[in-house]
Structure formats: C-alpha cells, structure tokens
XYZ file of C-alpha atoms in Angstrom:
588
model
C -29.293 -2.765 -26.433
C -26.048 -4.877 -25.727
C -27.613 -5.944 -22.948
C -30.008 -6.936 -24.300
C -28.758 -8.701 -26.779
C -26.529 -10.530 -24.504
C -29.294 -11.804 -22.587
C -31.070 -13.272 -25.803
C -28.069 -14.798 -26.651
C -27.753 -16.151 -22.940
C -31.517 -17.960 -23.598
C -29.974 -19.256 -26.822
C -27.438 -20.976 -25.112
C -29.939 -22.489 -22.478
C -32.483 -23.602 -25.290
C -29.043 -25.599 -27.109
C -28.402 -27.496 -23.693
C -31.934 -28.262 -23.178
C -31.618 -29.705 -26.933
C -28.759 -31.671 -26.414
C -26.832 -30.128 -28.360
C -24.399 -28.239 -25.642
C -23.319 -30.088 -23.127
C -24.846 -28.307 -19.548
C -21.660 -28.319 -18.227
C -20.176 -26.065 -20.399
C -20.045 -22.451 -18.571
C -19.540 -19.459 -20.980
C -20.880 -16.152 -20.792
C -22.148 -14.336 -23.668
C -20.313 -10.989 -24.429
C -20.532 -8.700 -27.208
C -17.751 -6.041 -28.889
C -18.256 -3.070 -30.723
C -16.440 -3.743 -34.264
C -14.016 -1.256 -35.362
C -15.400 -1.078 -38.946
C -18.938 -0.288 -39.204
C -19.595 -2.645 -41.968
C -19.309 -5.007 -39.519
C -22.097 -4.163 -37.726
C -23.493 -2.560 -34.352
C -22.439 -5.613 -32.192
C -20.354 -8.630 -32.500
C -19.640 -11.779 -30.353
C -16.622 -15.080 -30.521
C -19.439 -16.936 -29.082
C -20.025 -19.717 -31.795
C -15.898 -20.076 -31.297
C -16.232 -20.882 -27.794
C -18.637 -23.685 -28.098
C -17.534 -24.894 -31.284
C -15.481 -27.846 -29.924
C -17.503 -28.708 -26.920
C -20.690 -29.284 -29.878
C -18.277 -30.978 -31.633
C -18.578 -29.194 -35.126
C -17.036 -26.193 -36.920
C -17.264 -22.954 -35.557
C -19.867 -21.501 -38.587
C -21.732 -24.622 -37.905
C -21.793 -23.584 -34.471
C -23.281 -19.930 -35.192
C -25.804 -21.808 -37.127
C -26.986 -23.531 -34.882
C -26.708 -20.577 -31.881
C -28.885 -18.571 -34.287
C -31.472 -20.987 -35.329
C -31.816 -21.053 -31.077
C -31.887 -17.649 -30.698
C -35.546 -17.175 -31.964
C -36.232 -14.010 -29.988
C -34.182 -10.973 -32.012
C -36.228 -8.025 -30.679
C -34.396 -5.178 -31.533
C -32.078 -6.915 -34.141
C -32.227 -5.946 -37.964
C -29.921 -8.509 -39.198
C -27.471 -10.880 -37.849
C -24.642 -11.951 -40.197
C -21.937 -14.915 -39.835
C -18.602 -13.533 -40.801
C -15.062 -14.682 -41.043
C -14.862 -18.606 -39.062
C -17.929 -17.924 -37.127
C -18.162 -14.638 -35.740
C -22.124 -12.959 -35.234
C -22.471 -9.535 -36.096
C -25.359 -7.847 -34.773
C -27.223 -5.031 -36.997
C -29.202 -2.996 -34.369
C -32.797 -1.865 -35.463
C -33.197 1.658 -36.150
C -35.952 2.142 -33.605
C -34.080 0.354 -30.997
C -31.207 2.947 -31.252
C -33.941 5.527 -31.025
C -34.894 4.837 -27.801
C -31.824 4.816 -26.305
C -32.165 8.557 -26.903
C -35.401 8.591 -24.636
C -33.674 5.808 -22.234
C -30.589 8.487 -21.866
C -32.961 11.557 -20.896
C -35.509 9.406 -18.862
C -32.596 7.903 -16.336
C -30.806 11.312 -16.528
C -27.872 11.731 -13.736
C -28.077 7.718 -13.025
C -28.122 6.755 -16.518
C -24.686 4.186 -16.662
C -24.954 3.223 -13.327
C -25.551 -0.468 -12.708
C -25.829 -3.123 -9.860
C -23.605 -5.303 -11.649
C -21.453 -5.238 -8.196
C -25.008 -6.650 -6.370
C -23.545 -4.977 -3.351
C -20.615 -6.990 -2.714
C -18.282 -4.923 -0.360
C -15.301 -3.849 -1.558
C -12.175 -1.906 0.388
C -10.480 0.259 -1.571
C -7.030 1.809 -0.020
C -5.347 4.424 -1.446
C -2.545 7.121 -1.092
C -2.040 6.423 2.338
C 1.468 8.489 1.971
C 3.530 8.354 5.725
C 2.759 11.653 7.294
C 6.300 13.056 7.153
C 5.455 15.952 4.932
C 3.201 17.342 1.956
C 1.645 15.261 -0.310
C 3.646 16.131 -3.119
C 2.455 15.944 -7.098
C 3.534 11.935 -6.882
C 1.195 11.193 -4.192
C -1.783 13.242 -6.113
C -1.917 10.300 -9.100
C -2.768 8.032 -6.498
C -5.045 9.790 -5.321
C -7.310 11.132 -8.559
C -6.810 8.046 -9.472
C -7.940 5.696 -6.195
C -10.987 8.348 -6.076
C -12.550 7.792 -9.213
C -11.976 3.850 -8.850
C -13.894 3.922 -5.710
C -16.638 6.159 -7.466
C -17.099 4.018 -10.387
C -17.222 0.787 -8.818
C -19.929 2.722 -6.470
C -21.726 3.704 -9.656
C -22.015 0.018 -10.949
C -23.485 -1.161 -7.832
C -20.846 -2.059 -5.317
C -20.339 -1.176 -1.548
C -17.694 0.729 -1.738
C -15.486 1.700 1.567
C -12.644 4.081 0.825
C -10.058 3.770 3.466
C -6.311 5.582 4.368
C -3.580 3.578 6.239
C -1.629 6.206 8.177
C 1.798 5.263 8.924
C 2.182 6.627 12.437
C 4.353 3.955 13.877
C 6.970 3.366 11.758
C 10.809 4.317 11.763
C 10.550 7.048 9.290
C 7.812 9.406 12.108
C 10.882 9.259 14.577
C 13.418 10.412 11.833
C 10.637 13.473 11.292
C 10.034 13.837 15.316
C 14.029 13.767 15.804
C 14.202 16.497 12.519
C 11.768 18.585 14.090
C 13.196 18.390 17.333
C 16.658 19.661 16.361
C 14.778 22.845 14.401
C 13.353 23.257 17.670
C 16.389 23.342 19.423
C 17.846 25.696 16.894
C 14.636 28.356 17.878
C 15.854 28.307 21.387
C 19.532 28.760 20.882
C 21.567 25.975 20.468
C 24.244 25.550 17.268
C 23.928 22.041 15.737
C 24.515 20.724 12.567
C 21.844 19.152 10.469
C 22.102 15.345 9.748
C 21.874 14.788 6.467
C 19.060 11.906 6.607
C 16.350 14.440 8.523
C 13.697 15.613 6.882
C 15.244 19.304 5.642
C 12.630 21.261 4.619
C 12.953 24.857 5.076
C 8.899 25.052 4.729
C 7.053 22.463 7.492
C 9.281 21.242 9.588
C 10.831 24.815 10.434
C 6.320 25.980 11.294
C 5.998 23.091 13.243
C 9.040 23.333 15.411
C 8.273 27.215 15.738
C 4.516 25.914 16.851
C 6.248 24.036 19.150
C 8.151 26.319 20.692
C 5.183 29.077 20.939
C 3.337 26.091 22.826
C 5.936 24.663 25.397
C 8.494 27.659 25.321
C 11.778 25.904 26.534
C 10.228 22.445 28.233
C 11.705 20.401 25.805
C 15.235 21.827 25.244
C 18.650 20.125 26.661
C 22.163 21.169 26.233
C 23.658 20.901 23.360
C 26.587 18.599 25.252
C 23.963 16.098 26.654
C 22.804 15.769 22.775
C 26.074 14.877 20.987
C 28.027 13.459 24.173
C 29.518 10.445 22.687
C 28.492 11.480 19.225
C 30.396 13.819 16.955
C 28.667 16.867 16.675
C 28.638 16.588 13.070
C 28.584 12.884 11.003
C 31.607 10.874 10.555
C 33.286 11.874 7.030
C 32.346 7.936 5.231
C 30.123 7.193 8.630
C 26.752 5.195 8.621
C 24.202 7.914 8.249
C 21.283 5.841 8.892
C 23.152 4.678 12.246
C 23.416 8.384 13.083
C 20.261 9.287 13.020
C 19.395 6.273 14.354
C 21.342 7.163 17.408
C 20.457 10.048 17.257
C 16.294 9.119 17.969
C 17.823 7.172 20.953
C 19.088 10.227 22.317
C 16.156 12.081 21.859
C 14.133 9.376 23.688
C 16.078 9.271 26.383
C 16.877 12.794 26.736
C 13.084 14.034 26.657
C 11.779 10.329 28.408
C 8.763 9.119 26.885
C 5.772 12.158 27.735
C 7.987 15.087 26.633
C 9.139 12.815 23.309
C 5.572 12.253 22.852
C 4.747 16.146 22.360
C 7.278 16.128 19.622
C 6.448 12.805 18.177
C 2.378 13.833 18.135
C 2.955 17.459 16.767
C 4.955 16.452 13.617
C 1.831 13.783 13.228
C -0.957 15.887 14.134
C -0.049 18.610 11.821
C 1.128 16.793 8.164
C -1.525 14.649 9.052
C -4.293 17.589 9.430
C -2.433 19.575 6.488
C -2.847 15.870 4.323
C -6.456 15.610 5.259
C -7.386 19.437 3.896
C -4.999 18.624 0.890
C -7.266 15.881 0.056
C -10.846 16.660 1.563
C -10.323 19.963 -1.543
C -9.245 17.758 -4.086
C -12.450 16.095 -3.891
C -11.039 13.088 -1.821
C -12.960 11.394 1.060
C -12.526 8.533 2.985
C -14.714 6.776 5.622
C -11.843 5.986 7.588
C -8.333 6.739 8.479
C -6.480 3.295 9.195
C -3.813 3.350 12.095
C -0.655 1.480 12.093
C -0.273 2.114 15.549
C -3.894 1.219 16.152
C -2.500 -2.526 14.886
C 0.058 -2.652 17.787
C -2.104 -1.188 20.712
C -4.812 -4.164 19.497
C -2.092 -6.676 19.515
C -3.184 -7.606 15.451
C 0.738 -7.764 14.710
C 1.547 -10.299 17.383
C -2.153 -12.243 17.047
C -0.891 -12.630 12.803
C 2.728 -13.822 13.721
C 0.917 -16.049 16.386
C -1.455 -17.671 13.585
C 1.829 -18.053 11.325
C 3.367 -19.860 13.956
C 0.782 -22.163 14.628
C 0.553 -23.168 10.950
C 4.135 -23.622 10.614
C 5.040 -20.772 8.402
C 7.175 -18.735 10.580
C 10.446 -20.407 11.992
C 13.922 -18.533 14.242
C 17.189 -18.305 12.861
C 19.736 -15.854 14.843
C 16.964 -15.069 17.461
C 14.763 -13.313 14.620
C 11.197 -14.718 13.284
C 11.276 -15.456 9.790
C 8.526 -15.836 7.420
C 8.363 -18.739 5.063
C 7.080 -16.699 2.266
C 9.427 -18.626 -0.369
C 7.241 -21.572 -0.357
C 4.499 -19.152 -1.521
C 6.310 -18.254 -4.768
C 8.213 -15.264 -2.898
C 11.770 -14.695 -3.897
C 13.203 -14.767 -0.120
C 12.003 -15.417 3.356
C 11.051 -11.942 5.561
C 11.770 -10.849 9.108
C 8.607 -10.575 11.028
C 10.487 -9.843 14.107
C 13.568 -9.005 14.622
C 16.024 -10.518 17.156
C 15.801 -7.231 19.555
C 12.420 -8.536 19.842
C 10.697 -5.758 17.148
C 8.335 -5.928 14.605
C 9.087 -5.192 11.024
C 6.755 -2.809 8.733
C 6.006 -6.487 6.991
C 4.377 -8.007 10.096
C 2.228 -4.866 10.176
C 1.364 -5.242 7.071
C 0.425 -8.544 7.136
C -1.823 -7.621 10.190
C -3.572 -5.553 8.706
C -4.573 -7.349 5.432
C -5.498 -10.073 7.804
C -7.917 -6.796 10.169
C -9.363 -5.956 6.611
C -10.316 -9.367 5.331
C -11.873 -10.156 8.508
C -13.780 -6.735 8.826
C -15.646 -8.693 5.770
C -14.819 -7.306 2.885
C -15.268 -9.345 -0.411
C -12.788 -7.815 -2.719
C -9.524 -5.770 -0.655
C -7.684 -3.350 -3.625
C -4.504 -1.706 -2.546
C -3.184 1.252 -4.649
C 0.266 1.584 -4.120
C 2.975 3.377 -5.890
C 5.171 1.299 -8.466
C 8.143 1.496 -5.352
C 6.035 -1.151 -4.054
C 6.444 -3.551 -6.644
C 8.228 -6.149 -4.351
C 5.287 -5.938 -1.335
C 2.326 -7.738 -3.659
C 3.999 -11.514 -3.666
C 4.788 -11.366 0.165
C 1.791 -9.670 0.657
C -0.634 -12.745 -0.794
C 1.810 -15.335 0.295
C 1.089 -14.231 3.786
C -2.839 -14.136 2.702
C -2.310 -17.314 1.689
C -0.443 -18.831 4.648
C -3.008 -17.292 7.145
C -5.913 -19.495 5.217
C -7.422 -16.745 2.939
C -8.080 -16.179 -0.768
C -5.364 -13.836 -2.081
C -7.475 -13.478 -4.852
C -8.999 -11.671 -3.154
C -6.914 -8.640 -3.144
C -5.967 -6.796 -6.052
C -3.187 -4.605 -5.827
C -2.824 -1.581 -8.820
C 0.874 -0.229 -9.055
C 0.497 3.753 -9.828
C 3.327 5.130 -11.669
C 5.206 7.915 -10.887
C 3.672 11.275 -12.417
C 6.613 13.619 -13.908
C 6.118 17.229 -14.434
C 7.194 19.395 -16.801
C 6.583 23.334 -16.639
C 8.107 25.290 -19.990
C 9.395 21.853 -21.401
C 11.828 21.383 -18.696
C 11.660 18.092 -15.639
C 10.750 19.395 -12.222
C 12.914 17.733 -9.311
C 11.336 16.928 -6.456
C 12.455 15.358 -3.153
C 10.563 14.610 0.065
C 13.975 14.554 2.073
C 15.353 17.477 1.030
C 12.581 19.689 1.032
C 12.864 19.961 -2.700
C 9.457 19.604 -4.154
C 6.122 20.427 -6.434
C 3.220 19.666 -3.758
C -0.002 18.653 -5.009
C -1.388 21.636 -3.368
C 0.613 23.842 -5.452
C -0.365 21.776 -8.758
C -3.863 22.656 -7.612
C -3.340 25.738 -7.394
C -1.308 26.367 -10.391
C -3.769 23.980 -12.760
C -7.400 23.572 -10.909
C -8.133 20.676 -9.105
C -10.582 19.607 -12.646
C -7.462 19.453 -14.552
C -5.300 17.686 -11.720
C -7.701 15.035 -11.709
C -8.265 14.692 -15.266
C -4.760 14.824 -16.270
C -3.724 12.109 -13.579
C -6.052 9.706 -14.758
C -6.028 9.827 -18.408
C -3.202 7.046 -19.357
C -3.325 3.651 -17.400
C -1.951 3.617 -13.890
C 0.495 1.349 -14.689
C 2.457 3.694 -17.360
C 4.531 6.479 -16.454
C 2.696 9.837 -16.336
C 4.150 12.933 -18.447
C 2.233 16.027 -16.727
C 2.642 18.893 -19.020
C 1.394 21.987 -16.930
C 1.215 24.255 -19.971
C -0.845 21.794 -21.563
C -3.467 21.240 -18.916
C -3.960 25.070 -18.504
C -5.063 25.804 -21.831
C -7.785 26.442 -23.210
C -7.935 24.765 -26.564
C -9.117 22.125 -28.370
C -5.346 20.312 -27.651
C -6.409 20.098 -24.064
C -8.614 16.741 -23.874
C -10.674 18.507 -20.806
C -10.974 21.426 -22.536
C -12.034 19.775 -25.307
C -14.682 17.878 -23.502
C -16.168 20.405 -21.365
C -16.474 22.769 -24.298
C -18.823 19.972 -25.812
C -21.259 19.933 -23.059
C -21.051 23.685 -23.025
C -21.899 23.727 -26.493
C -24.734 21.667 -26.103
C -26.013 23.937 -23.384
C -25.633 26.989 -25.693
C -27.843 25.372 -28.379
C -30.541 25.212 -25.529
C -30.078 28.535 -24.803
C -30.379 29.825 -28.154
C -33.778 28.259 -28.634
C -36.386 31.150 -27.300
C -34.030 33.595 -28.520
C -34.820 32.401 -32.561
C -38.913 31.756 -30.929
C -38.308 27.978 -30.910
C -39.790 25.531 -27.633
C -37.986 22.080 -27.367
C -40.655 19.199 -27.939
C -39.320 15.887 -26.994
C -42.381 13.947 -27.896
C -42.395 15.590 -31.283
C -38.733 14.966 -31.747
C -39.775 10.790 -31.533
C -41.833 11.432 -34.606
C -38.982 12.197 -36.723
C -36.616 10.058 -34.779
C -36.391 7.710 -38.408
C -34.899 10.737 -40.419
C -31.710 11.210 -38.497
C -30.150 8.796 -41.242
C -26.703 11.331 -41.393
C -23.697 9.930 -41.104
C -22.789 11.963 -37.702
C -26.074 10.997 -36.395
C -25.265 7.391 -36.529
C -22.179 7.919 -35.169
C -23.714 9.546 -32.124
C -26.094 6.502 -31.702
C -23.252 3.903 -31.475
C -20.899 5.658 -29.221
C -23.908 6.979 -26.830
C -24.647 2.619 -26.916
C -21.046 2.027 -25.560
C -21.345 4.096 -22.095
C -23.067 1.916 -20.164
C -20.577 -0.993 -20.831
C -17.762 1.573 -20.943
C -18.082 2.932 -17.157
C -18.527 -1.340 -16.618
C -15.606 -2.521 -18.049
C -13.898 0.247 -17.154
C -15.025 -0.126 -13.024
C -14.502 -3.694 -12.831
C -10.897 -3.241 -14.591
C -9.683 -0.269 -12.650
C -9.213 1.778 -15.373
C -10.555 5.173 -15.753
C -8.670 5.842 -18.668
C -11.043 4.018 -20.466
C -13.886 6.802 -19.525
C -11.298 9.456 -20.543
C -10.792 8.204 -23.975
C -14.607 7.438 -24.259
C -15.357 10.818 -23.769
C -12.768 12.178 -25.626
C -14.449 10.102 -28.818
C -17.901 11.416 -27.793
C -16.996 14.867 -27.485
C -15.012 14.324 -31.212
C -18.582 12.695 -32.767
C -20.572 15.798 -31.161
C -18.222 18.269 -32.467
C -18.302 16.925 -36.054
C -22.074 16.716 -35.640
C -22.082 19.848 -34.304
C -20.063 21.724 -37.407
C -22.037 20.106 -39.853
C -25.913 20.218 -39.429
C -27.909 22.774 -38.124
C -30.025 22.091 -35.177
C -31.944 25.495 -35.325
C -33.465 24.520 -38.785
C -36.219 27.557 -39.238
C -39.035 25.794 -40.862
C -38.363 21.755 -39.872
C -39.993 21.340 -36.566
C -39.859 17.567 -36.091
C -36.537 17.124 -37.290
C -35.498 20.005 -35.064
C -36.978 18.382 -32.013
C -35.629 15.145 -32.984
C -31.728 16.408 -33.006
C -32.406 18.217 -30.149
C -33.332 14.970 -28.283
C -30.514 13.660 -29.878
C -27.761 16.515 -28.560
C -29.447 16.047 -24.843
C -29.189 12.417 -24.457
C -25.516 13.625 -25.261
C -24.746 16.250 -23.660
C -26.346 13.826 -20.476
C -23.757 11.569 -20.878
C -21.071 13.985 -20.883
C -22.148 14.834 -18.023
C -22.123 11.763 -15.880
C -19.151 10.579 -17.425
C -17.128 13.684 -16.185
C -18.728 13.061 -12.720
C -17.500 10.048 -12.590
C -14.107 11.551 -13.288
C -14.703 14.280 -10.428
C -15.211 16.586 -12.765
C -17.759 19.910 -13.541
C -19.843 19.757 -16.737
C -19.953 23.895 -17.165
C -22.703 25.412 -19.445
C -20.416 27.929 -20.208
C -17.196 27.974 -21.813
C-alpha cells in the first residue's frame, strides 16, 4: 500500500507541473513514514513542505493544492492535513486486507524487490590476512558483510561477494619466518622466540609439524648460520620490528627462494584453507577470492602509480614516490614506493580499487574494521586522482565485537596466540545466534557479545524470542485437525472486516512496513533495522497471540480469517530471518 500510495502521490506531482503550478524543474521524490502515534494515521509524507517555496505559498496551502491533484485515492480512507502541512494517510480497511492475501500469494519472495534494477554491486568483506584463525572480531564482519550482500540481492541488485587475501604483504613473511623457527625447533635446534612472531601454541606449532612430516630435514640450517651476526636472542631496548625484519632476510637467503617458498606457501595454504571452512559453515560464500599478489604478477600496482604519474599526482622526494593525496582533502601525502624501489600496501590498494572499478561494477562497498578508519580518505582521493567517482565506493567501518562469558571481558590477541576464534563462538553459541547477535546493533557501534545471553532460551534472548513466534504460529497449524478444524483461506476473506481488535490492527501495520523495511534497510547497510523489525513483529504476534483465540469452536469465518492473518505472519518471519541467515523452526 505505501507503494502505492507513493506512486499516486508521484502522478499528483506530475498533474501540478502540467498545471503550472510546480515548476518542472523541481525534482523531489515522494516518500511516506509510518507515524509513531496511530492517531496520526497509517502513512504520512513532508511532501507539501518540500514544494512549498518552489509554488510560492504556505506549506498547508501547498497540501491543498497536492491533494486537490491527487484525484486517484484508491485504497485511501481519509487523508488529513496536520501540523504546517504534513498528509496523513488513513489506509482503507480492505486495502490492509489484502495485504494478508498479497503476503501468502508471494510467499518466500514476498519483500523482495528490483528496486536495485540490476545494477552491479561489489561487496568486500572480512578479507582478514591469512596469518591465523579468524578470531570472534573478524566474525562481525563477516555476519554482517553476508547479510548486506543478501539483502541488497533480495531488492534486486547484482550482487558479487568478493575476499581480498593478503598474501603479499610484510605480515605473511613475519608468519613464514614464525613458522619456520617452530620448524627448526621439531628438528633440533635451541632458539629463542622473537617476540614479534606469530606465537601461537595452536597453528603455527601443526603447520610447522606438517612441514616437517612433508620435507623431513630439507629445510633446516644450523643454528650458527641463523643468528651469525645477530644475537641469538633480541637486544634488551633493541628494534624488534628490525629483528624480525632481519631475521626474514636470513631466512630468504638461507633457504634461497624455492625452499622459502615451501614455507611461505604452507603457512598460506593452510590458514587460508582453515579460513575458507571457517566461513563456507558459517553460511559465508564468496564468488571470488581476490589476490594481492595476483595485483603484482599483473603489474596493476605499477600500471596505477604509472596513471598517477601521468596526471601529476605522484611526485619523488628522497628517492621515494609520493602520493599527492593532500590536495584530495587527505591529512598527509603517502609513499607509493619506497626509495629501495618497493611498493607500499597503499599502492596495492589503490590498484586494486582501480581492478574493481574497471571490472564494471556500479557501486564498490568495502567492509573494513574501525582500525581502518584512516584508509577511506586516501582511498577516494586516489579514486579521485585516477579519474573515477569515489562516490562510488562506500566504505562501512565494523566495530570491534567484545565478549563477555560469566560477566567477565575475554582477551584476545592474534600475536600472541591468545584468543576466542569464531569457530569456537560457533561452537559454543550456534552459528544462528553468531549471526544474529553480530548484526543486531549498527556496525558502526561497539558490539557487547554476551555468550550467556545468546544461549538461552528465553524470551530475553531477541532470537529466541523471534523464532519461538514462528514456531508458535506453526503449532496453531498443527493443532487444527487435532480439534476437527480445516484451514479455509477463501472463507477467512469473508470475515476479513471483523478483525477490528486492537492486536489485529497492529498486525496489519507492522506486516505493511516489511517491504520498505528490508528496502531501507538494504540500500542503508543496515541489518539492524530487520532485527528490530522483527523483534516488534514477533512482540505484536505474541500479544495477539495471548489474547484471542484462534481455535474459536463455533466461529468458522472468523477462525479462517485470523488464521490467514497468523500465516501472512508467520511468512514474514520467515523471510525476514532468511535474510538474516537464519532458520525459521516449527518447533521450539
């Protein structure tokens, strides 16, 4: 019906510019709220505000005159002008009726639109570097990238999910050096740890022993050749990031580039293959996996420093490339290339966002973690320098997600080997809850994840509370040849006029708001609008629910008629916690 609506209201518009009386320039779109207070009607709309001072005259004036256009009201009881021109919209009874029928009729694909009229539309998320677990951080990002991607698929957009894999960058040599060293440990030698490996008394200890089950004692050199020149242990107050730094060189050179390559590829191969399991059973797909390195091998990084150059946005100071970005609102110039001739993680970066906006896409969204704050305005200068719309890309900052088991903070480190992974949340919570729980505030606040809370069953759990709803509805169904009733639909229209209670009319409005929920809620990133929609559903249904009878013994058509009404619900429940990536169970 707000669609509806919106379009008659759209005509209206047209008919005032053909009069005249609206200047055809003028471009606004007709939109319509759902007033807090009943009183106020079904629908309202700021339209008559809008146009108010392009007509010329007062804003009530204006609603005057929109309504005098707006000559075909199908559907509308009343229309009132309220406060300094606001229309409120009084839906006819029959017209919320059918939405009952409209619900069942469309069934699973009821909601979904083609508001997106295929546009294509990248969405890149998670894309953690493969140094270890994902770990319960990395698992908001995900729930919540996945259910972006689904609900912009479900209003009618092309929707390619993608995963940039960090495989080239300084932090995989720090892992193939850490791995290395627990390697070297498995076939003898005495070494102490540097502090800035990866430590992890889990992965990294399995993949060196994998290692050495495969290639025995190929890749092991004396312990002297290792440290010769370097203290066996870092300098008390020393650089540690020019230790391990050094110590990669070593490695390298020691090992030369094929046996290096073993290491380097095992670390990889493995997180990588452990990430894509992780994921692929938390109900996360992807139609591709992105390589950095694939940027290199292409030559992308040096063909986007190349196009910089040529516009004049990239100048040399000390024998490095720099990257004007201040003159695109950024706070400081960035290396692209430093003066020992390599490239920085930012001149991958920028070719890729240059790869993905000439693969074709029409809208590019990055989901990165808050950390990542800084990236966004170097990010679209460099769009912008290289001759594209950074308007193009929206970029949604995810939060950290803390977690609390028995009230208290859990710590957790990728470094130090310290962590929750989001495979154990799964495991400890269900995947249903995981994703649920990750998504339910806005991405951009922090996320308190109270374990204790998400595994119970009660009516404090907002999943709990919702599922029990459509399982509810399911157990009315069931009921209905055990008291000798049969459901009939077409009788229940009959009667349709005599659900007049209060809960029944509550039902009707919020079953009106889906459609334009899942919308808004797609085309804002923001599934937590879904959540709490459902969460207000599954409150109106329960109130319904603990109030009326739906079995009534002797009251066929109004039977039938609530009946229709508790399916077009329990429907919607449904393919809202789809949407979510989550089960609608009969049975609670």
């Amino acid at each position: 019906m707000k669609a509806r609506i919106e379009q008659q209201l759209l005509v209206a518009l047209n008919t005032l510019k053909a009069q005249g009386v609206l200047d055809p320039a003028v471009q606004v779109v007709p939109a319509l709220s759902v007033p807090k207070d009943a009183a106020h009607g079904d629908f309202a709309t700021n339209l008559a505000l809008q146009i108010a001072k392009p007509m010329g005259v007062p804003p009530r004036q204006a609603a005057e005159q929109l309504l005098a256009a707006m000559t075909d009201r199908d559907g509308i009881r009343a229309v009132e002008i309220a406060g300094p021109g606001f229309l409120n919209f009084f839906v006819d009874a029959q017209a919320a009726f059918a939405l009952i029928d409209a619900i069942v009729a469309a069934g699973k694909d009821y909601g979904r639109s083609r508001i997106g009229a295929g546009a294509k539309v990248q969405v890149e998320f998670v894309s953690a570097n493969p140094t270890g677990p994902l770990h319960v951080g990395h698992g908001r990002g995900a729930a919540y990238g996945a259910v972006v991607a689904d609900m912009l698929a479900a209003v009618g957009y092309e929707v390619h999910r993608e995963y940039y894999v960090n495989d080239a960058g300084r932090q995989m040599h720090i892992l193939a050096v850490s791995i290395w060293l627990r390697y070297l440990e498995n076939v003898g030698a005495t070494l102490t740890f540097p502090a800035n490996g990866y430590k992890s008394e889990g992965y990294i200890f399995d993949i060196a022993a994998a290692l050495k089950a495969e290639q025995g004692d190929a890749l092991s050199v004396p312990t002297s050749d290792l440290f010769a020149g370097l203290p066996l242990d870092e300098p008390q107050g020393g650089d540690k990031d020019e230790y391990i730094d050094a110590l990669i060189a070593r490695a390298r050179d020691l090992l030369g580039d094929t046996r290096y390559r073993i290491v380097f590829d095992a670390g990889l191969k493995s997180i990588l293959a452990d990430i894509r399991t992780d994921l692929a059973e938390f109900g996360v797909e992807y139609e591709d996996w992105y390589s950095e390195q694939s940027l290199d091998d292409r030559g992308l990084i040096d063909r986007a420093i190349e196009r910089l150059q040529a516009s004049g946005h990239v100048y040399e100071q000390k024998g490095a490339l720099w990257f004007r970005s201040t003159e695109f609102g950024d706070d400081k110039d960035r290396v692209v290339r430093r003066d020992n001739g390599q490239t920085t993680y930012f001149a991958s970066d920028i070719a890729y966002h240059m790869e993905k906006f000439d693969r074709g896409f029409d809208r590019v969204i990055d989901i990165w973690g808050a950390d990542h704050h800084g990236y966004v305005p170097r990010v679209k200068a460099a769009l912008t320098a290289l001759g594209y719309d950074a308007n193009r890309l929206d970029v949604s900052l995810v939060q950290f997600a803390i977690l609390y088991r028995g009230g208290e903070r859990v710590q957790m480190s990728t470094r130090s080997g310290s962590f929750v992974t989001l495979r154990e949340l799964r495991e400890e919570v269900g995947n249903e809850a995981a994703r649920f729980f990750y998504v339910m505030r806005a991405a951009a606040q922090h996320l308190d994840f109270d374990l204790d809370l998400a595994k119970s069953q009660s009516n404090d759990n907002p999943l709990y509370y919702i599922q029990y709803a459509h399982a509810r509805v399911c157990s009315v169904f069931r009921q209905l040849p055990l008291r000798g009733f049969v459901h009939d639909a077409v009788n229940g229209r009959s009667a349709y006029a005599r659900l007049i209670e209060s809960h029944e009319q509550a039902l009707f409005k919020r079953l009106s708001q889906y459609a334009d929920t899942v919308e808004r809620a797609a085309i804002g990133l923001e599934p937590h609008q879904l959540v709490h929609y459902l969460r207000d559903l599954a409150q109106d249904f329960h109130a319904y629910y603990n109030a009326h009878a739906f079995l009534l013994a002797e009251d066929a058509a109004l039977r039938d008629a609530r009946l229709n009404l508790i399916e077009a619900t329990r429907q919607v429940l449904a393919n809202g916690l789809v949407l979510l990536g989550v089960g609608a169970p009969e049975e609670m």
